[in-house]
Every structure is written in structure tokens, then in C-alpha cells.
GROMACS .gro file of N, CA and C in nm:
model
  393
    1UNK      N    1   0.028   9.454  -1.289
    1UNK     CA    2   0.149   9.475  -1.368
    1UNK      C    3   0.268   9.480  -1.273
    2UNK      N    4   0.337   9.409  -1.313
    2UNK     CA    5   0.493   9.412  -1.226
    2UNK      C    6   0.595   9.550  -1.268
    3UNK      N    7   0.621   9.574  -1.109
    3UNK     CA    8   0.719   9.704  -1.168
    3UNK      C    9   0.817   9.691  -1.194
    4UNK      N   10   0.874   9.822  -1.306
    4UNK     CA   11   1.019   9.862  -1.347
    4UNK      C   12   1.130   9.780  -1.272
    5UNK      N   13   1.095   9.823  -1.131
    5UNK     CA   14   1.231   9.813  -1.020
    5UNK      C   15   1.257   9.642  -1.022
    6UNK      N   16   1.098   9.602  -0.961
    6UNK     CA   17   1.060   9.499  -0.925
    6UNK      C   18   1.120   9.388  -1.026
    7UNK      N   19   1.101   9.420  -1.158
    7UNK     CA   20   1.122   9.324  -1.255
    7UNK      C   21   1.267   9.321  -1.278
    8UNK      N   22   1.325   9.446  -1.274
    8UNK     CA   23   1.489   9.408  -1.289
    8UNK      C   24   1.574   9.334  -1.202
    9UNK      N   25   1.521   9.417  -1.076
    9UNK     CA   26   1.555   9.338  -0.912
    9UNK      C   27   1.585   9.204  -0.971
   10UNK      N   28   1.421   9.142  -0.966
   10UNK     CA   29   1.460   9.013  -0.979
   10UNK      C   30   1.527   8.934  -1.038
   11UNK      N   31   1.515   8.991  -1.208
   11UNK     CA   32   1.634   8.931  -1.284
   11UNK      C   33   1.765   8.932  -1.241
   12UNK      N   34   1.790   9.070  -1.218
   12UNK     CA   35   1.922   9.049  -1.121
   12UNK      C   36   1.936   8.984  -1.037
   13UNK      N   37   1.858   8.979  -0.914
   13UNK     CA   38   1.901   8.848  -0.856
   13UNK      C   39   1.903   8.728  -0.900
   14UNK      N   40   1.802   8.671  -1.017
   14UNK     CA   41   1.777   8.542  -1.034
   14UNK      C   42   1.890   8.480  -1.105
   15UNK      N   43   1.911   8.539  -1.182
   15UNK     CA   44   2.037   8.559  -1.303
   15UNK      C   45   2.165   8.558  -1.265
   16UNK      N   46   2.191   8.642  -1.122
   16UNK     CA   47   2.348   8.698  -1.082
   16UNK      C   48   2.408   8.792  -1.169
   17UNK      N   49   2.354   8.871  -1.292
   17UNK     CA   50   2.396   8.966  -1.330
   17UNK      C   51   2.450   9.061  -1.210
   18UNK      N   52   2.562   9.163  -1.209
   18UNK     CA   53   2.631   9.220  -1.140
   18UNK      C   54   2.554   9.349  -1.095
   19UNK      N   55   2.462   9.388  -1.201
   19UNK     CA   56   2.419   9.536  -1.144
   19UNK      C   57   2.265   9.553  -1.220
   20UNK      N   58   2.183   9.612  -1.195
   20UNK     CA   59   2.079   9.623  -1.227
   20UNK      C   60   2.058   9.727  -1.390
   21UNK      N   61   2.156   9.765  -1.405
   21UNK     CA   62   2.187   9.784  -1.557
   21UNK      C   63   2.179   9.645  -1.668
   22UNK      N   64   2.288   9.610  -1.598
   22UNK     CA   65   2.271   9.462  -1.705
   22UNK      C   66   2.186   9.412  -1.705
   23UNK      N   67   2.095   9.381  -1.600
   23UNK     CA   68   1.930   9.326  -1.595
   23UNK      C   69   1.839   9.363  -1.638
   24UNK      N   70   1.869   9.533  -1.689
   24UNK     CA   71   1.761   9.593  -1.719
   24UNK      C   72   1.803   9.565  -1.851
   25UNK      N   73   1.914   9.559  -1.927
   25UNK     CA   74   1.980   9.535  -2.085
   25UNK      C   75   1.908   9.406  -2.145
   26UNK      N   76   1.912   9.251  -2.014
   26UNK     CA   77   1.849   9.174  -2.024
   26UNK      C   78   1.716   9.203  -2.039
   27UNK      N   79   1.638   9.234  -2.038
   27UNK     CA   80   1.469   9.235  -1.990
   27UNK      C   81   1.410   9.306  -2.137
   28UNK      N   82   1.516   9.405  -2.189
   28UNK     CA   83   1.475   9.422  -2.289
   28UNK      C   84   1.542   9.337  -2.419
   29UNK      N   85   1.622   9.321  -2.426
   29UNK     CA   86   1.656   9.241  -2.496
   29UNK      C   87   1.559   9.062  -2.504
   30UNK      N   88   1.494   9.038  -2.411
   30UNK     CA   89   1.404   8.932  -2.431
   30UNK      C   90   1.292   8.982  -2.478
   31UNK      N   91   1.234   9.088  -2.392
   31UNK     CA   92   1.081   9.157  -2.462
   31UNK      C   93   1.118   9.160  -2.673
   32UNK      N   94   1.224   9.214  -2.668
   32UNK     CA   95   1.264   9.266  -2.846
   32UNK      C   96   1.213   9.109  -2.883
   33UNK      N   97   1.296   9.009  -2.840
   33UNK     CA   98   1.307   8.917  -2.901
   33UNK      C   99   1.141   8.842  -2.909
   34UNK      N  100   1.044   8.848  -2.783
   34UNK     CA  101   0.961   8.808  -2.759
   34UNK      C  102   0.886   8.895  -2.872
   35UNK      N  103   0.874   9.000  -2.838
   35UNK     CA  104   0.775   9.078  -2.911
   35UNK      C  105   0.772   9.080  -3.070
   36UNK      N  106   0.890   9.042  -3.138
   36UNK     CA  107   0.935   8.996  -3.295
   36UNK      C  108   0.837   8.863  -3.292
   37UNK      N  109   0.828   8.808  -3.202
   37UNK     CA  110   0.688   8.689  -3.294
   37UNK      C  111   0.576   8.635  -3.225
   38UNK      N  112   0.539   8.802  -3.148
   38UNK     CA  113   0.381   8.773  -3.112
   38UNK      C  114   0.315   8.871  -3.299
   39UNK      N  115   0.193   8.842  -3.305
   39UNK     CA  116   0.133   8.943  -3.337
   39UNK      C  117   0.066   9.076  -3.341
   40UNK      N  118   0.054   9.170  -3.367
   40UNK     CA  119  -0.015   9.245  -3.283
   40UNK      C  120  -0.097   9.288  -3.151
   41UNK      N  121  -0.245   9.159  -3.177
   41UNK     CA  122  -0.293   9.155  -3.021
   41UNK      C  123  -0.201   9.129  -2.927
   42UNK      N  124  -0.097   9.025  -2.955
   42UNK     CA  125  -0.051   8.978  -2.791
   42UNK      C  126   0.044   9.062  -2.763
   43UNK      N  127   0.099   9.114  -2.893
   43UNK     CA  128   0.195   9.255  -2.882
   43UNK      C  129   0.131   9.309  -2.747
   44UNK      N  130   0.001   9.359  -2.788
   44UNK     CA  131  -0.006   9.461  -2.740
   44UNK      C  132  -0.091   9.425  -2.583
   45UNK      N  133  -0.102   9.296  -2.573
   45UNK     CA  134  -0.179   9.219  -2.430
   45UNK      C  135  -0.036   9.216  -2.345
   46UNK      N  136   0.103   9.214  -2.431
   46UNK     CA  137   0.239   9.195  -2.348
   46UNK      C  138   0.259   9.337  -2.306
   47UNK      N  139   0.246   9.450  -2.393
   47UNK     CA  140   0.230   9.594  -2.381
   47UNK      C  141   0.221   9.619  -2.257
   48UNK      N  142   0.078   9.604  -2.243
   48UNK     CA  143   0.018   9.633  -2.129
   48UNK      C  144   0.021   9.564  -2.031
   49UNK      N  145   0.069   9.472  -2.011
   49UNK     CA  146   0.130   9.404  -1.885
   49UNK      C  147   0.331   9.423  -1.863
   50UNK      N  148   0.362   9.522  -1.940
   50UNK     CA  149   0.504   9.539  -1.871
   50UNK      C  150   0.528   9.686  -1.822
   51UNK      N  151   0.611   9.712  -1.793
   51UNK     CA  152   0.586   9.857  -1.748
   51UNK      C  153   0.657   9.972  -1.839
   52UNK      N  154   0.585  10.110  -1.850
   52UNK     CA  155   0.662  10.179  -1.920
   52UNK      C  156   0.790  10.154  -2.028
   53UNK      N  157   0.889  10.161  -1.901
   53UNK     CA  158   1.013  10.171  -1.969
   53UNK      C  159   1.109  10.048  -2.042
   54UNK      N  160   0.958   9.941  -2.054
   54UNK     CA  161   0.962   9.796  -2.137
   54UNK      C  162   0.955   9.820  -2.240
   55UNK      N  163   0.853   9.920  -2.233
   55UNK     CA  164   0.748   9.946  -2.409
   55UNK      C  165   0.892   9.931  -2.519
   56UNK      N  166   0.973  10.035  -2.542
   56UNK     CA  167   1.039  10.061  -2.626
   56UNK      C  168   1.069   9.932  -2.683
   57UNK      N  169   1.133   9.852  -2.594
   57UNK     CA  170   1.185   9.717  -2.628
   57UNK      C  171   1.096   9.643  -2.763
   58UNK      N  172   0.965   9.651  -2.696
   58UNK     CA  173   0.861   9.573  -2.781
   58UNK      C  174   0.815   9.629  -2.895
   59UNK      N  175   0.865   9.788  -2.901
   59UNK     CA  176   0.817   9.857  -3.037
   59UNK      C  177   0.916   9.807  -3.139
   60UNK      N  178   1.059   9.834  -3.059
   60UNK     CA  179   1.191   9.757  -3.132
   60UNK      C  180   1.149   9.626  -3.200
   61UNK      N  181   1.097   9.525  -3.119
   61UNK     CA  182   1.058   9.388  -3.162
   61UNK      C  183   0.993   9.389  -3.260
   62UNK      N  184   0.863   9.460  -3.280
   62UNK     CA  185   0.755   9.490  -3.363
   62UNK      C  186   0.838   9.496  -3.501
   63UNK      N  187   0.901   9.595  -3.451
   63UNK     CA  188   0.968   9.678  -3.632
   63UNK      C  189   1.063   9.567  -3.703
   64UNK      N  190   1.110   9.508  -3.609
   64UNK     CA  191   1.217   9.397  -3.662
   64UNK      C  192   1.185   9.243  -3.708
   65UNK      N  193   1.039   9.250  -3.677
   65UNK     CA  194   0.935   9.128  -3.633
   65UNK      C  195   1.018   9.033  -3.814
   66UNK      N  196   1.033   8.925  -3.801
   66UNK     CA  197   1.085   8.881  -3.937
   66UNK      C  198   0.965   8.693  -3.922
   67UNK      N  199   0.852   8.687  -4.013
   67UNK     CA  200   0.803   8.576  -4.015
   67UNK      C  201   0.890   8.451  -4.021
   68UNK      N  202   1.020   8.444  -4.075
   68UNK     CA  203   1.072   8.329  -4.116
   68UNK      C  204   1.173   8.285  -3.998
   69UNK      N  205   1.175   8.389  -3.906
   69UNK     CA  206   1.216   8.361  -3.746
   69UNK      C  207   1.153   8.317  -3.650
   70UNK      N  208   1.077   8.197  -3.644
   70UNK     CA  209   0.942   8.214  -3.573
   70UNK      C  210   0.988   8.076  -3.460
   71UNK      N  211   1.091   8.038  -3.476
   71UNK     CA  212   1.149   7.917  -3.387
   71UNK      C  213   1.234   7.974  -3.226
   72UNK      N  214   1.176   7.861  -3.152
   72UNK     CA  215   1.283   7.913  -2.992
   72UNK      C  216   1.438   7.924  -3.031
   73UNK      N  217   1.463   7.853  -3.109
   73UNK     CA  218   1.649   7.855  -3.146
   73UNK      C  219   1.676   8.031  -3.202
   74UNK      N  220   1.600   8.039  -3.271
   74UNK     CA  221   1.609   8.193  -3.322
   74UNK      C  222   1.559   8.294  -3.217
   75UNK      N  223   1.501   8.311  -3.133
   75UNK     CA  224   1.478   8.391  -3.060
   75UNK      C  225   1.565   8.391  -2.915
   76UNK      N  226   1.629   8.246  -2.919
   76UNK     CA  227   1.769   8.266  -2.810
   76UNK      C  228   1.856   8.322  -2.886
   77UNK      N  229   1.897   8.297  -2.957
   77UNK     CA  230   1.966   8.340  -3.062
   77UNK      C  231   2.019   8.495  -3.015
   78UNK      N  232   1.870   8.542  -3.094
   78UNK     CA  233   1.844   8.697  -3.088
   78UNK      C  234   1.891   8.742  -2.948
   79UNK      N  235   1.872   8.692  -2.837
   79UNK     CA  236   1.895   8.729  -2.668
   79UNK      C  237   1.991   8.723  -2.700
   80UNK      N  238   2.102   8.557  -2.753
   80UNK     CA  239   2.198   8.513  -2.684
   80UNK      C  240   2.352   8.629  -2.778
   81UNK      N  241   2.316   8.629  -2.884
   81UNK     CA  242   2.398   8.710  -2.982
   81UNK      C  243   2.451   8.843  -2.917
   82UNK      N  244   2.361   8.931  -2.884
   82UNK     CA  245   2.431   9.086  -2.799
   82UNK      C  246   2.446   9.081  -2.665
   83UNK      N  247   2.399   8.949  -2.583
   83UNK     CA  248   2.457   8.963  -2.488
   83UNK      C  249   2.627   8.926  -2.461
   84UNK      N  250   2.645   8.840  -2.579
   84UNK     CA  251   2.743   8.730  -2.548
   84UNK      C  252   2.682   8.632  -2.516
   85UNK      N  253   2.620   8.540  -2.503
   85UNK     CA  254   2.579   8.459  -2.393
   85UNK      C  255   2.557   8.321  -2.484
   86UNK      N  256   2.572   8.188  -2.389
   86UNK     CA  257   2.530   8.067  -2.460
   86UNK      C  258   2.361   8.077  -2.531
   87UNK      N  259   2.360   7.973  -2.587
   87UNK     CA  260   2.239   7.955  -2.597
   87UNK      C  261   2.164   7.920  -2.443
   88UNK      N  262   2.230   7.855  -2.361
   88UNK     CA  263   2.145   7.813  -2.228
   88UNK      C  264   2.172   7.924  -2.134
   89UNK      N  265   2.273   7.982  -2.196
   89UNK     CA  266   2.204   8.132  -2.114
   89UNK      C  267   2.131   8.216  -2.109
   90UNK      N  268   2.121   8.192  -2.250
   90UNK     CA  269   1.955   8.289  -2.303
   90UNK      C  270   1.836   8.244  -2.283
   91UNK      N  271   1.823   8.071  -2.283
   91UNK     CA  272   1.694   8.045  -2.199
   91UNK      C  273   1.677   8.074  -2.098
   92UNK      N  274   1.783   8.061  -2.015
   92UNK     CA  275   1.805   8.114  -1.850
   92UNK      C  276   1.709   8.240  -1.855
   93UNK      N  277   1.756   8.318  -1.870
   93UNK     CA  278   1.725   8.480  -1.894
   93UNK      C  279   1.604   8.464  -1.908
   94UNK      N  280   1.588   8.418  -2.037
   94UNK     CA  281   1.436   8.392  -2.114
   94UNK      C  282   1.304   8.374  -2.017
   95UNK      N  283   1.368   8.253  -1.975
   95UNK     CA  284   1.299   8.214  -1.882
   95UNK      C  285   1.243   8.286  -1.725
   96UNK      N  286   1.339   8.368  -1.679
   96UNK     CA  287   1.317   8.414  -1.580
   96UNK      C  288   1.253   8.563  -1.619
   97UNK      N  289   1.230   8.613  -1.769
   97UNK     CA  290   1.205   8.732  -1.753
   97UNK      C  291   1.040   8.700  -1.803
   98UNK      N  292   1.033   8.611  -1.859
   98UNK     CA  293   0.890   8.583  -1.939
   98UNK      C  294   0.807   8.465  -1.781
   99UNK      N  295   0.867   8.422  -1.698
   99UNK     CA  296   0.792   8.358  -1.594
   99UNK      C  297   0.758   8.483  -1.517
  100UNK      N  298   0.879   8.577  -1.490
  100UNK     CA  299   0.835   8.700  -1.386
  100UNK      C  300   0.687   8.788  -1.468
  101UNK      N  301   0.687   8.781  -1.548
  101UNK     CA  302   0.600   8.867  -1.657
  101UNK      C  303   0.476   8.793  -1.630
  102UNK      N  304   0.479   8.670  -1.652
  102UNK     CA  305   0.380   8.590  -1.588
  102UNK      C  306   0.316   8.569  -1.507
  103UNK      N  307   0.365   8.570  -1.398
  103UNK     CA  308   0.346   8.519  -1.251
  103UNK      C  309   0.242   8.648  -1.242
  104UNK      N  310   0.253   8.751  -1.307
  104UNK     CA  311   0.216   8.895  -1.261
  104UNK      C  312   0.094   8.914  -1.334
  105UNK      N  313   0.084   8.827  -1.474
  105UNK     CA  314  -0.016   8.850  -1.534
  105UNK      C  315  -0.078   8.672  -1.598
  106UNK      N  316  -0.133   8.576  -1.543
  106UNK     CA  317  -0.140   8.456  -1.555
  106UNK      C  318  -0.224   8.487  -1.708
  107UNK      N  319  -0.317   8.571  -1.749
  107UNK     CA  320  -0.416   8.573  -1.878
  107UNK      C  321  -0.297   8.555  -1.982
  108UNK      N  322  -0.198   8.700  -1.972
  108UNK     CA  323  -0.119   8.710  -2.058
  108UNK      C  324  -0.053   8.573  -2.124
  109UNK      N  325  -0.003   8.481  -1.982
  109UNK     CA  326   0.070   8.379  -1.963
  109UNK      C  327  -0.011   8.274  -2.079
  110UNK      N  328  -0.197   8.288  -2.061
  110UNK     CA  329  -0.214   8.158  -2.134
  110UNK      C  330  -0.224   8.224  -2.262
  111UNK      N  331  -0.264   8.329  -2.305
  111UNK     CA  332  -0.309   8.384  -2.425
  111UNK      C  333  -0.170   8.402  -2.506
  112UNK      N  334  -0.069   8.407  -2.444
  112UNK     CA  335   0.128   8.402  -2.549
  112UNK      C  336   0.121   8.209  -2.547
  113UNK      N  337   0.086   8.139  -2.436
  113UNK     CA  338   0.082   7.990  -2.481
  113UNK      C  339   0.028   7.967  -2.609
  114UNK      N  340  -0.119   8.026  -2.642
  114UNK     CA  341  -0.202   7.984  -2.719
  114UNK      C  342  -0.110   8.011  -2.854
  115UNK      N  343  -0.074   8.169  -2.864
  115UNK     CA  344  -0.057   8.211  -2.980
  115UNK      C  345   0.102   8.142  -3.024
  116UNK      N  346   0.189   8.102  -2.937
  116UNK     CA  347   0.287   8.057  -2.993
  116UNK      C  348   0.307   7.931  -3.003
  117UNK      N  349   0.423   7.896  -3.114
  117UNK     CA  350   0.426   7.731  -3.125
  117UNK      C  351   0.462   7.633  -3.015
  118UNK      N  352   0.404   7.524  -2.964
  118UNK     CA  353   0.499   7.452  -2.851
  118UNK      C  354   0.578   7.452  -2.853
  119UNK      N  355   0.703   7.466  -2.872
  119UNK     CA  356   0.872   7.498  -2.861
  119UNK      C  357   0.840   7.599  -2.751
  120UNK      N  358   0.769   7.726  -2.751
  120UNK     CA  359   0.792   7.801  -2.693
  120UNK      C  360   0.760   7.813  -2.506
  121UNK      N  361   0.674   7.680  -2.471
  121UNK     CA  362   0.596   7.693  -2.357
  121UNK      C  363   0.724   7.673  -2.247
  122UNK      N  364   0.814   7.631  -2.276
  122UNK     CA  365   0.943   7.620  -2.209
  122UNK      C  366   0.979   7.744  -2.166
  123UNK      N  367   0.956   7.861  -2.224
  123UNK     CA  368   0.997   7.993  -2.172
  123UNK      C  369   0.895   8.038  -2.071
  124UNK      N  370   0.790   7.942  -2.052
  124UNK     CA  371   0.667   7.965  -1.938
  124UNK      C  372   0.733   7.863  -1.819
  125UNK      N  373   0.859   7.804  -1.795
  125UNK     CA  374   0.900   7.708  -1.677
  125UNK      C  375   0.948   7.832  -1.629
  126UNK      N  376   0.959   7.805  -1.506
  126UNK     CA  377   1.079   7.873  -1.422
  126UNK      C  378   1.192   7.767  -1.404
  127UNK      N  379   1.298   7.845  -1.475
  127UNK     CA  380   1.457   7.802  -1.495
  127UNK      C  381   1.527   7.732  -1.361
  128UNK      N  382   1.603   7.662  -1.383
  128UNK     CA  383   1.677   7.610  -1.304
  128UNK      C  384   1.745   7.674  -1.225
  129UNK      N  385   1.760   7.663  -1.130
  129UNK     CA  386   1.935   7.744  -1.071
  129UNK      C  387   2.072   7.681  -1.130
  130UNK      N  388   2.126   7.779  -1.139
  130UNK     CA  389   2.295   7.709  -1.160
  130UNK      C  390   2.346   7.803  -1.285
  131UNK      N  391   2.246   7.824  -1.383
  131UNK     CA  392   2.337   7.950  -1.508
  131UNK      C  393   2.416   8.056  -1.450
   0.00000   0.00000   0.00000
């Protein structure tokens, strides 16, 4: 499992967010969004591969979970809406918080492939530089 520190760190660096607040605002704000259209199991296979002070995020997701949202446009959306942010900024993000999540837990990585629609395996690249 990748840590707290570890996981914001990086977003922050990867991202250029200014302070590790905003990274940490990011990280949950993708888990919410992520966790609104796993199901339960992978809910809870993502659970347990983030750390503690992730959880909340994904309980948030859970409660808000809406079936008829089940597309990548809607779940940047969801990122891109409270951050401010483009839509290609929210893949940015997306991308770097669901590859770091990955890298840390490769099972997790194929078992969220399986369960979600191909649109979504794009949030399994690691992002470009330049956002």
C-alpha cells in the first residue's frame, strides 16, 4: 500500500500543484469520483489498497455512486467541476493518482480494468508531462 505522504508528494510533484494540500484535495476528489462507479468488491479491493485518510473519499463516492454516470466524461467531470479544472486537467490528475495507486498495487490495477468499461483503461496510462 502506498503512503498518505508518499501519494500526495507525488501528485504534487507530478501535477505542480503548489502545496501538498491541494494534492491531497486532488487525491480525494478522484478516489470520490473513482469510487462512485466501482461496485462494492472493487470498492472495497480500492479500500484497501489506499491509505487511511483516502477511505473517507471512497465512502463519499459510495453514497453518491449514481448508475446513469458510469462514463469517463462524467467522472472528469466530477474531478474537473470543484476543482476548476479543464477536462484535460482532470485526466491529468486522474491519471496520475489512479497510475500511483497502481504501480503500488498491480492486482488492484487489473481487477478496476476488468470491472470497468474500456473508456476507462486510459486512467491506467501514466499522463503526459506538460498539464
Amino acid at each position: 500500500m502506498i503512503s498518505h505522504q508518499h501519494l500526495v508528494e507525488e501528485v504534487a510533484s507530478r501535477t505542480h500543484l503548489d502545496d501538498t494540500e491541494a494534492a491531497d484535495a486532488a487525491v480525494h476528489l478522484v478516489l470520490a469520483a473513482l469510487s462512485s462507479r466501482l461496485d462494492p468488491p472493487r470498492r472495497e479491493h480500492l479500500r484497501k489498497a489506499v491509505p487511511a485518510h483516502e477511505r473517507p473519499a471512497l465512502r463519499y463516492g459510495a453514497e453518491v455512486a449514481d448508475d446513469s454516470a458510469v462514463s469517463l466524461d462524467d467522472l472528469l467531470a466530477d474531478v474537473a467541476r470543484p476543482a476548476g479544472a479543464t477536462p484535460e486537467q482532470a485526466l491529468f490528475l486522474a491519471q496520475t493518482v489512479v497510475c500511483r495507486i497502481a504501480a503500488e498495487d498491480t492486482d488492484l490495477a487489473e481487477d478496476l480494468l476488468r470491472a470497468l468499461p474500456d473508456e476507462f483503461g486510459t486512467l491506467f496510462e501514466e499522463p503526459e508531462e506538460g498539464l
